[in-house]
Coordinates of C-alpha atoms in Angstrom, one line a residue:
Chain A
M1 CA 80.8 -5.5 63.2
A2 CA 78.8 -4.1 66.1
A3 CA 76.9 -1.8 63.7
R4 CA 76.0 -4.8 61.5
R5 CA 74.7 -6.8 64.4
W6 CA 72.6 -3.9 65.6
S7 CA 71.2 -3.4 62.1
I8 CA 70.2 -7.1 62.0
V9 CA 68.5 -6.8 65.4
I10 CA 66.6 -3.7 64.3
V11 CA 65.4 -5.3 61.1
V12 CA 64.3 -8.4 63.0
V13 CA 62.4 -6.4 65.6
L14 CA 60.7 -4.3 62.9
A15 CA 59.8 -7.4 60.9
V16 CA 58.3 -9.1 64.0
W17 CA 56.4 -5.9 64.9
M18 CA 55.0 -5.4 61.4
G19 CA 54.1 -9.0 61.2
G20 CA 52.3 -8.9 64.5
Y21 CA 50.5 -5.7 63.5
A22 CA 49.4 -7.3 60.2
L23 CA 48.2 -10.4 62.0
L24 CA 46.2 -8.6 64.6
S25 CA 44.7 -6.0 62.4
R26 CA 43.4 -8.3 59.6
D27 CA 39.8 -9.3 59.4
P28 CA 39.2 -12.8 60.9
D29 CA 39.1 -15.5 58.4
A30 CA 36.1 -17.9 58.2
V31 CA 37.6 -20.5 60.6
A32 CA 38.4 -17.9 63.3
Y33 CA 34.9 -16.4 62.9
R34 CA 33.3 -19.8 63.2
E35 CA 35.3 -20.4 66.4
S36 CA 34.2 -17.0 67.8
C37 CA 30.6 -17.9 67.1
V38 CA 30.9 -21.3 68.8
Q39 CA 32.6 -19.8 71.8
S40 CA 29.9 -17.2 72.0
A41 CA 27.2 -19.8 71.9
Q42 CA 29.0 -22.0 74.4
S43 CA 29.5 -19.0 76.8
T44 CA 25.7 -18.3 76.6
L45 CA 24.9 -21.9 77.2
D46 CA 27.2 -22.0 80.2
G47 CA 25.6 -18.8 81.6
L48 CA 22.0 -19.9 81.0
G49 CA 22.5 -23.4 82.3
T50 CA 24.2 -22.1 85.5
A51 CA 21.4 -19.6 86.1
R52 CA 18.8 -22.3 85.6
M53 CA 20.5 -24.6 88.1
A54 CA 20.9 -21.7 90.6
T55 CA 17.1 -21.4 90.9
D56 CA 17.3 -24.4 93.3
D57 CA 15.8 -23.4 96.7
G58 CA 18.4 -25.4 98.6
L59 CA 21.1 -22.8 97.9
L60 CA 22.5 -20.0 100.2
S61 CA 21.3 -16.6 99.0
S62 CA 24.7 -15.0 99.0
Y63 CA 26.0 -18.0 96.9
R64 CA 23.1 -17.6 94.5
T65 CA 23.9 -13.9 94.1
A66 CA 27.5 -14.8 93.2
L67 CA 26.4 -17.5 90.8
D68 CA 23.9 -15.2 89.1
D69 CA 26.7 -12.7 88.7
D70 CA 28.9 -15.3 87.0
A71 CA 26.0 -16.3 84.7
Q72 CA 25.4 -12.7 83.8
K73 CA 29.1 -12.2 82.9
L74 CA 29.1 -15.3 80.8
I75 CA 26.0 -14.2 78.9
A76 CA 27.4 -10.6 78.5
Q77 CA 30.8 -11.7 77.3
A78 CA 29.1 -14.0 74.7
R79 CA 27.9 -11.0 72.7
G80 CA 31.3 -9.3 73.1
Q81 CA 33.0 -12.3 71.4
I82 CA 31.5 -11.5 68.1
A83 CA 30.7 -7.8 68.5
G84 CA 32.5 -5.7 65.9
Q85 CA 33.6 -8.6 63.8
V86 CA 32.6 -8.6 60.2
P87 CA 31.7 -12.0 58.8
P88 CA 34.3 -12.7 56.1
D89 CA 32.0 -14.6 53.8
S90 CA 28.3 -15.5 53.2
R91 CA 28.5 -18.7 55.2
S92 CA 29.8 -16.8 58.2
A93 CA 27.0 -14.3 57.8
Q94 CA 24.5 -17.1 57.9
R95 CA 26.1 -18.4 61.0
R96 CA 25.9 -14.9 62.6
D97 CA 22.2 -14.6 61.6
A98 CA 21.5 -18.0 63.3
L99 CA 23.3 -17.0 66.5
L100 CA 22.3 -13.5 67.2
P101 CA 18.6 -14.3 67.7
L102 CA 19.6 -16.9 70.2
L103 CA 21.8 -14.4 72.1
D104 CA 18.9 -11.9 72.1
E105 CA 16.5 -14.5 73.4
A106 CA 19.0 -15.7 76.0
E107 CA 19.4 -12.1 77.4
R108 CA 15.6 -11.8 77.6
A109 CA 15.1 -15.2 79.2
Y110 CA 17.8 -14.5 81.8
A111 CA 16.3 -11.1 82.7
D112 CA 12.9 -12.7 83.1
L113 CA 14.3 -15.4 85.3
M114 CA 16.0 -12.8 87.5
R115 CA 12.8 -10.7 87.7
S116 CA 10.7 -13.8 88.6
Q117 CA 13.1 -14.6 91.5
A118 CA 13.1 -11.0 92.8
D119 CA 9.3 -11.0 92.7
H120 CA 9.1 -14.5 94.3
D121 CA 6.8 -15.5 91.4
G122 CA 6.9 -19.3 91.1
A123 CA 4.8 -19.5 88.0
A124 CA 6.9 -16.9 86.1
R125 CA 10.1 -18.7 87.3
Q126 CA 8.8 -22.0 85.9
R127 CA 8.0 -20.3 82.5
A128 CA 11.4 -18.7 82.4
T129 CA 13.1 -22.0 83.3
D130 CA 11.2 -23.9 80.6
R131 CA 12.2 -21.2 78.0
I132 CA 15.8 -21.5 79.1
R133 CA 15.8 -25.3 78.7
T134 CA 14.6 -24.9 75.2
L135 CA 17.3 -22.3 74.5
E136 CA 19.9 -24.6 75.9
D137 CA 18.9 -27.3 73.5
Q138 CA 19.1 -24.8 70.6
L139 CA 22.5 -23.5 71.7
R140 CA 23.8 -27.0 72.0
D141 CA 22.6 -27.8 68.5
F142 CA 24.4 -24.6 67.3
V143 CA 27.6 -25.6 69.0
D144 CA 27.5 -29.2 67.8
G145 CA 26.6 -28.1 64.2
N146 CA 29.4 -25.5 64.0
R147 CA 32.4 -27.2 65.6
Chain B
M1 CA 49.2 -44.5 121.1
K2 CA 50.6 -41.1 120.8
R3 CA 52.7 -42.1 117.8
L4 CA 49.6 -43.7 116.1
L5 CA 47.7 -40.4 116.7
G6 CA 50.6 -38.5 115.2
V7 CA 50.6 -40.7 112.1
T8 CA 46.8 -40.5 111.8
L9 CA 46.9 -36.8 112.1
G10 CA 49.6 -36.5 109.6
I11 CA 47.6 -38.6 107.1
L12 CA 44.5 -36.6 107.6
T13 CA 46.4 -33.4 107.1
A14 CA 48.0 -34.6 103.9
I15 CA 44.5 -35.7 102.6
G16 CA 43.0 -32.2 103.1
G17 CA 46.2 -30.5 102.2
F18 CA 46.6 -32.2 98.8
V19 CA 43.8 -30.3 97.1
D20 CA 44.4 -26.8 95.9
I21 CA 42.8 -24.3 93.4
G22 CA 44.7 -26.0 90.5
D23 CA 43.1 -29.4 91.4
I24 CA 39.7 -27.9 91.8
V25 CA 39.8 -25.9 88.5
A26 CA 41.4 -28.7 86.5
N27 CA 39.1 -31.5 87.8
S28 CA 35.9 -29.5 87.4
E29 CA 36.7 -28.3 83.9
I30 CA 37.7 -31.7 82.8
G31 CA 34.7 -33.4 84.3
A32 CA 32.4 -30.9 82.5
R33 CA 34.1 -31.4 79.1
F34 CA 35.3 -35.0 79.1
G35 CA 33.2 -36.7 81.8
T36 CA 35.5 -39.2 83.4
A37 CA 37.5 -40.0 80.2
L38 CA 40.6 -38.4 81.8
F39 CA 40.2 -40.1 85.1
W40 CA 43.3 -42.2 84.5
V41 CA 45.5 -39.0 84.8
L42 CA 44.5 -38.7 88.5
P43 CA 46.1 -41.9 89.7
V44 CA 49.1 -41.3 87.4
G45 CA 49.7 -37.9 88.9
V46 CA 49.1 -39.1 92.5
I47 CA 51.6 -42.0 92.1
G48 CA 54.1 -39.5 90.7
I49 CA 53.8 -37.1 93.6
C50 CA 53.9 -40.0 96.1
V51 CA 57.2 -41.3 94.5
Y52 CA 58.9 -38.0 94.6
A53 CA 57.5 -36.8 97.9
E54 CA 58.7 -40.0 99.5
M55 CA 62.2 -39.2 98.2
C56 CA 62.0 -35.7 99.6
G57 CA 60.7 -36.9 102.9
R58 CA 63.5 -39.5 103.1
V59 CA 66.1 -36.9 102.4
A60 CA 64.7 -34.6 105.1
A61 CA 64.5 -37.4 107.6
H62 CA 68.1 -38.7 107.0
A63 CA 70.1 -35.7 105.9
G64 CA 68.2 -33.3 108.2
R65 CA 68.2 -30.8 105.3
P66 CA 65.6 -30.0 102.7
V67 CA 66.1 -31.2 99.2
F68 CA 66.4 -27.8 97.6
D69 CA 69.3 -27.0 99.9
L70 CA 71.1 -30.2 98.8
V71 CA 70.3 -29.6 95.1
R72 CA 72.4 -26.4 95.1
E73 CA 75.2 -28.1 97.0
R74 CA 75.2 -31.3 94.9
L75 CA 74.6 -30.0 91.4
G76 CA 76.2 -26.5 91.7
P77 CA 74.8 -23.0 91.8
R78 CA 74.0 -22.8 88.1
V79 CA 71.7 -25.8 88.2
G80 CA 70.3 -24.6 91.5
L81 CA 69.6 -21.2 90.0
A82 CA 67.8 -22.8 87.0
N83 CA 65.8 -24.8 89.5
L84 CA 65.1 -21.7 91.6
S85 CA 64.1 -19.5 88.7
G86 CA 61.6 -21.9 87.2
S87 CA 60.1 -23.1 90.5
Y88 CA 59.9 -19.7 92.1
L89 CA 58.1 -18.1 89.2
V90 CA 55.5 -21.0 89.2
T91 CA 55.2 -20.9 93.0
L92 CA 54.6 -17.1 92.9
M93 CA 51.9 -17.5 90.3
T94 CA 50.4 -20.4 92.3
L95 CA 50.4 -18.2 95.4
A96 CA 48.5 -15.6 93.5
A97 CA 46.0 -18.2 92.2
E98 CA 45.5 -19.6 95.8
I99 CA 44.9 -16.1 97.3
G100 CA 42.5 -15.5 94.5
G101 CA 40.8 -18.8 95.2
V102 CA 40.4 -18.0 98.9
A103 CA 38.9 -14.6 97.9
L104 CA 36.5 -16.3 95.5
A105 CA 35.4 -18.7 98.3
V106 CA 34.7 -15.8 100.6
Q107 CA 32.7 -14.1 97.8
L108 CA 30.5 -17.2 97.6
L109 CA 29.6 -16.8 101.2
S110 CA 29.5 -13.0 101.5
G111 CA 28.1 -12.0 98.1
I112 CA 30.8 -9.3 98.0
D113 CA 33.1 -9.2 95.0
Y114 CA 36.3 -11.2 95.4
V115 CA 38.6 -8.3 94.5
L116 CA 37.7 -6.5 97.7
W117 CA 38.7 -9.6 99.7
V118 CA 42.1 -10.1 98.1
P119 CA 44.0 -7.6 100.4
A120 CA 42.2 -8.9 103.5
V121 CA 43.1 -12.5 102.6
A122 CA 46.7 -11.4 102.0
V123 CA 46.9 -9.8 105.4
A124 CA 45.3 -12.8 107.1
L125 CA 47.8 -15.1 105.3
W126 CA 50.8 -13.0 106.3
L127 CA 49.7 -12.7 109.9
G128 CA 49.1 -16.5 110.0
L129 CA 52.5 -17.2 108.6
W130 CA 54.1 -14.7 111.0
R131 CA 52.4 -15.6 114.2
L132 CA 51.0 -19.1 114.1
R133 CA 53.1 -22.2 114.6
F134 CA 53.9 -24.4 111.6
E135 CA 52.0 -27.4 113.1
T136 CA 48.9 -25.3 113.9
L137 CA 48.8 -23.9 110.3
E138 CA 49.2 -27.3 108.7
R139 CA 46.7 -29.1 110.9
L140 CA 44.0 -26.4 111.0
F141 CA 43.7 -26.1 107.2
G142 CA 44.6 -29.7 106.3
L143 CA 41.9 -31.1 108.6
T144 CA 39.3 -28.4 107.6
G145 CA 40.0 -29.3 104.0
L146 CA 38.5 -32.7 104.7
A147 CA 35.1 -30.9 104.4
L148 CA 35.6 -31.4 100.6
V149 CA 34.5 -35.0 101.2
V150 CA 31.0 -33.5 100.9
L151 CA 31.5 -33.7 97.1
L152 CA 32.0 -37.5 97.3
V153 CA 29.0 -37.7 99.6
A154 CA 27.0 -35.8 96.9
L155 CA 28.1 -38.3 94.3
I156 CA 27.1 -41.2 96.5
A157 CA 23.8 -39.7 97.8
G158 CA 22.7 -38.3 94.4
D159 CA 21.4 -40.1 91.4
T160 CA 24.8 -40.9 90.0
P161 CA 25.0 -43.1 86.9
W162 CA 27.9 -45.1 88.1
S163 CA 28.0 -47.5 85.1
Q164 CA 28.1 -44.5 82.8
L165 CA 31.0 -42.9 84.7
A166 CA 32.8 -46.2 84.7
G167 CA 32.2 -46.6 81.0
Q168 CA 33.7 -43.2 80.2
A169 CA 36.7 -43.8 82.5
L170 CA 37.4 -47.2 80.8
D171 CA 37.2 -45.5 77.3
P172 CA 39.9 -42.9 77.6
V173 CA 39.3 -41.1 74.3
P174 CA 38.2 -37.5 73.5
T175 CA 34.4 -37.1 74.0
E176 CA 32.1 -35.8 71.4
G177 CA 33.1 -32.3 70.3
E178 CA 36.6 -32.6 71.6
D179 CA 39.8 -33.6 69.7
W180 CA 43.1 -35.3 70.7
N181 CA 44.8 -31.9 71.0
S182 CA 42.5 -30.6 73.7
Y183 CA 42.4 -34.1 75.3
W184 CA 46.2 -34.1 75.8
Y185 CA 46.3 -30.5 76.8
F186 CA 43.9 -31.1 79.7
A187 CA 45.7 -34.3 80.6
I188 CA 48.9 -32.3 81.0
A189 CA 47.1 -29.7 83.0
L190 CA 45.6 -32.3 85.4
F191 CA 49.0 -34.1 85.7
A192 CA 50.7 -30.8 86.5
S193 CA 48.1 -30.0 89.1
A194 CA 49.0 -33.2 91.0
M195 CA 52.8 -32.5 90.7
T196 CA 53.2 -28.7 91.2
P197 CA 56.8 -28.0 92.4
Y198 CA 55.8 -26.3 95.6
E199 CA 54.4 -29.6 97.0
V200 CA 57.7 -31.3 97.1
F201 CA 59.6 -28.3 98.4
F202 CA 57.1 -27.8 101.1
F203 CA 57.0 -31.5 102.0
S204 CA 60.8 -31.6 102.3
S205 CA 61.2 -28.3 104.2
G206 CA 58.2 -29.1 106.3
G207 CA 59.9 -32.3 107.4
V208 CA 62.9 -30.3 108.6
E209 CA 60.5 -27.8 110.3
E210 CA 59.0 -30.7 112.2
H211 CA 62.4 -32.1 113.0
W212 CA 61.9 -35.4 111.3
T213 CA 64.6 -38.0 112.0
R214 CA 65.1 -41.5 110.8
K215 CA 62.5 -42.6 113.3
D216 CA 59.9 -40.4 111.4
L217 CA 60.4 -42.2 108.1
L218 CA 57.3 -44.2 108.7
L219 CA 55.3 -41.0 109.3
A220 CA 56.8 -39.4 106.1
R221 CA 55.9 -42.4 104.0
A222 CA 52.4 -42.7 105.5
N223 CA 51.8 -39.0 104.7
A224 CA 52.9 -39.6 101.1
F225 CA 51.5 -43.0 100.3
I226 CA 48.2 -42.8 102.2
G227 CA 47.5 -39.1 102.5
F228 CA 48.1 -38.1 98.9
P229 CA 46.1 -40.8 97.3
L230 CA 43.2 -40.1 99.6
G231 CA 43.6 -36.4 98.7
G232 CA 43.4 -37.4 95.1
L233 CA 40.1 -39.0 95.9
L234 CA 38.8 -35.7 97.2
A235 CA 40.0 -34.1 94.0
F236 CA 38.0 -36.7 92.1
G237 CA 34.9 -35.4 93.9
F238 CA 35.1 -32.3 91.6
M239 CA 35.6 -34.3 88.5
G240 CA 32.8 -36.8 89.3
T241 CA 30.2 -34.2 90.2
A242 CA 31.1 -32.1 87.1
A243 CA 30.7 -35.2 85.0
V244 CA 27.3 -35.9 86.4
F245 CA 25.8 -32.4 86.5
F246 CA 27.5 -30.4 83.7
Y247 CA 28.8 -32.8 81.1
P248 CA 25.4 -34.2 80.1
N249 CA 24.1 -30.7 79.6
G250 CA 27.1 -29.6 77.5
I251 CA 27.9 -26.8 80.1
S252 CA 31.5 -25.9 80.7
V253 CA 32.8 -25.0 84.2
S254 CA 34.7 -21.8 84.4
T255 CA 33.9 -20.5 87.8
L256 CA 34.5 -21.7 91.4
G257 CA 30.8 -21.2 92.0
Q258 CA 29.9 -23.8 89.4
A259 CA 32.5 -26.2 90.8
V260 CA 30.7 -26.4 94.2
L261 CA 27.1 -26.2 92.9
P262 CA 26.5 -30.0 92.8
A263 CA 27.0 -30.2 96.6
G264 CA 24.2 -27.7 97.0
L265 CA 21.9 -29.3 94.5
V266 CA 22.2 -32.7 96.2
L267 CA 22.7 -31.8 99.9
G268 CA 21.1 -28.4 100.2
K269 CA 22.5 -25.4 102.1
I270 CA 24.6 -27.5 104.5
G271 CA 26.3 -29.5 101.7
L272 CA 27.0 -26.2 99.9
A273 CA 28.4 -24.6 103.0
C274 CA 30.6 -27.6 103.7
A275 CA 31.9 -27.5 100.1
I276 CA 32.7 -23.7 100.2
L277 CA 34.3 -24.2 103.7
G278 CA 36.4 -27.0 102.2
V279 CA 37.4 -24.9 99.3
F280 CA 38.3 -22.0 101.6
A281 CA 40.5 -24.3 103.8
A282 CA 42.1 -26.1 100.9
T283 CA 43.1 -22.9 99.1
F284 CA 44.1 -21.1 102.2
G285 CA 46.2 -24.1 103.2
A286 CA 47.7 -24.2 99.8
A287 CA 48.4 -20.4 100.1
V288 CA 50.2 -21.1 103.3
E289 CA 52.3 -23.8 101.6
T290 CA 53.1 -21.8 98.5
G291 CA 53.9 -18.7 100.6
L292 CA 56.3 -20.7 102.8
S293 CA 57.7 -22.5 99.7
S294 CA 58.5 -19.1 98.1
G295 CA 60.6 -18.3 101.1
Y296 CA 62.1 -21.7 101.5
T297 CA 63.5 -22.0 97.9
V298 CA 65.0 -18.5 97.9
A299 CA 66.5 -18.7 101.4
Q300 CA 67.8 -22.2 100.9
Y301 CA 69.5 -21.3 97.6
F302 CA 71.3 -18.3 99.1
G303 CA 72.1 -20.1 102.3
W304 CA 70.0 -17.7 104.5
G305 CA 68.4 -18.7 107.8
W306 CA 64.9 -19.9 107.1
G307 CA 61.8 -21.5 108.6
K308 CA 59.2 -20.9 111.2
Y309 CA 61.0 -23.0 113.8
V310 CA 63.7 -20.3 114.1
P311 CA 63.0 -16.9 115.7
P312 CA 62.1 -14.3 113.0
R313 CA 65.1 -12.2 113.7
R314 CA 67.3 -15.1 112.7
A315 CA 65.3 -15.6 109.5
A316 CA 64.6 -12.0 108.6
R317 CA 65.4 -12.4 104.9
F318 CA 63.2 -15.5 104.7
H319 CA 60.2 -13.6 106.1
T320 CA 61.0 -10.7 103.9
V321 CA 60.8 -12.9 100.8
V322 CA 57.6 -14.4 102.0
L323 CA 56.1 -10.9 102.5
L324 CA 57.3 -9.6 99.2
S325 CA 55.9 -12.7 97.4
I326 CA 52.5 -12.1 99.0
L327 CA 52.6 -8.5 97.9
A328 CA 53.6 -9.4 94.4
S329 CA 50.7 -11.9 94.3
V330 CA 48.3 -9.3 95.4
A331 CA 49.6 -6.9 92.8
L332 CA 49.1 -9.5 90.1
L333 CA 45.5 -10.2 91.2
L334 CA 44.7 -6.5 91.4
T335 CA 45.4 -6.3 87.6
M336 CA 41.9 -7.9 87.5
I337 CA 43.2 -11.1 85.9
D338 CA 40.6 -13.8 86.5
P339 CA 42.0 -16.1 89.2
I340 CA 40.6 -19.1 87.4
Q341 CA 42.4 -18.1 84.2
L342 CA 45.5 -17.4 86.1
T343 CA 45.3 -21.0 87.6
E344 CA 45.0 -22.4 84.1
Y345 CA 48.1 -20.6 82.9
T346 CA 50.0 -21.6 86.0
L347 CA 49.3 -25.2 85.5
I348 CA 50.7 -25.2 82.0
L349 CA 53.8 -23.2 83.1
S350 CA 54.2 -25.6 85.9
A351 CA 54.3 -28.5 83.5
V352 CA 57.1 -26.8 81.6
V353 CA 59.3 -26.4 84.6
L354 CA 58.6 -29.8 86.2
P355 CA 61.9 -31.4 84.8
L356 CA 63.9 -28.6 86.5
T357 CA 62.3 -29.6 89.8
Y358 CA 62.2 -33.4 89.7
L359 CA 65.5 -34.3 88.0
P360 CA 67.6 -32.8 90.8
I361 CA 65.5 -34.6 93.4
L362 CA 66.2 -37.9 91.7
V363 CA 69.9 -37.2 91.7
V364 CA 70.1 -36.2 95.3
A365 CA 68.0 -39.2 96.4
N366 CA 70.7 -41.4 94.9
D367 CA 73.6 -39.7 96.6
R368 CA 75.1 -41.9 99.4
D369 CA 77.0 -38.9 100.8
Y370 CA 73.6 -37.6 102.0
L371 CA 71.6 -40.7 102.5
G372 CA 74.0 -43.5 103.2
D373 CA 72.4 -46.8 102.8
R374 CA 68.9 -45.1 102.5
V375 CA 69.4 -44.1 98.8
N376 CA 66.8 -45.0 96.3
G377 CA 66.3 -48.7 95.8
K378 CA 65.6 -50.3 92.4
L379 CA 61.8 -49.8 92.7
A380 CA 62.1 -46.1 93.6
N381 CA 64.6 -45.5 90.8
F382 CA 62.4 -47.4 88.3
F383 CA 59.4 -45.3 89.1
G384 CA 61.5 -42.2 89.4
M385 CA 62.9 -42.7 85.9
V386 CA 59.5 -43.6 84.3
Y387 CA 58.0 -40.4 85.8
L388 CA 60.9 -38.3 84.7
V389 CA 60.3 -39.4 81.1
V390 CA 56.6 -38.6 81.5
I391 CA 57.5 -35.2 83.0
V392 CA 59.8 -34.3 80.1
V393 CA 57.2 -35.3 77.5
A394 CA 54.6 -33.2 79.3
A395 CA 57.0 -30.3 79.5
V396 CA 57.8 -30.4 75.8
A397 CA 54.2 -30.8 74.7
A398 CA 52.6 -28.2 77.0
I399 CA 53.3 -25.0 75.2
P400 CA 52.6 -26.3 71.6
L401 CA 49.3 -27.8 72.8
M402 CA 48.4 -24.5 74.5
I403 CA 49.0 -22.7 71.2
V404 CA 47.2 -25.2 69.0
T405 CA 44.1 -25.4 71.3
G406 CA 44.0 -21.7 72.1
G407 CA 44.5 -22.4 75.7
G408 CA 42.0 -25.3 75.7
Q409 CA 39.2 -23.3 74.0

């Protein structure tokens, strides 16, 4: 009787383990890939928007440093959300092709903004801020169009 | 005059003491994603905590014993153990989240990563709990927490579209891009942030610490019915400012730095400094409350000496539990879990264990052996039962919604 119970327990544990392994190791389906792309775009939007608002001169410098770190992490984790994932179909590949240039541009714009602040270059800061506003609109359109 | 001052001070303390990292995170996230469409949850949660905190205060004032102590006696050790298990786990996670919140607030002022501040905050917390008087702790951080009023000032002083905010609040449906699953998920999180278990245990045990008697019932009720709602107003400051600054831009709030940013944008460095100071005080005060609550619940279940009003040598096990709880919280934070993410998980877990906390309170508050003729009246029982139903529904729905929405993603 005890041996039979233990056999059932072992079978159940093995089934759950193998099911979990199959679930985690499979390629993401199209819905999951779309969600990853949307989360990636949203994360970039959050980071850029926060960095743009943090350029306000009325903020404490230590606080601005912490906020810029937060923004950098958000932008960095955006790429990590889709890195290494293979688009499961052609529609997903199109989605990736639309998103990746926005992520590249976001990283460049963020770096330019940080450099302009470090150099105390008001004109460069304004240009970077304007670029970021345009990017925010594009990212919002991407998020809204792919929910 | 002295009595009026005591009541006023108690109310002010309750206002500042109501807000903690869960309220800050939940209100900011919701304001950024839903505007004020979930505003209705705030008064619902505040009324709920008022109803049950009043019961706990009444029990403490009449029976001279905290409610958790009576739960075990009245309902038996098994029910008491179920209550203890659920509430202690949630309290421990909340303690970790609060310590993390304090460290994040210090990071915003110092520019130094919050992880390095976690051990320092834990030491300061333990020293404060060990050496400072209960009243001193409560009033210092409760009153300093009033600095969070700066967010309401930012709303009033800024270019706030009040008609738009009112329109969203009066149209309580998911906003564009959100669905009903995420709407109710965040509604439960916000509700749980207003009714976290440690609040009632601390309120009840605190009443015994302050030697409340029947004469202090007015004070207890004033703290609950005036202090908590005004504290809810402070919490709304986060929701409102996020709705004005982040929601129109489609930006989500996921960091403490973002939550206080509106104060800086409207009021400059002074406003920002006040907001960060308020967050520091609110979260440190909540860390004090959760630290003490962790000790209260365990000591009261096992019948050990407890409290700050007894000499430490007579409550050695109580202080040991508090110390171990702080150490466990630090260990959890040093796994590099994001304190904001930890807060979100804690809120949902809190929602699941709410029935274990509040049902026994309702039972004890109706027991004439403890309260004589001061048991719940019809009104208290009506609201108590209504909220118990709401709590059970929230508890049942919390985990499925967390799975379906991917944790609110």
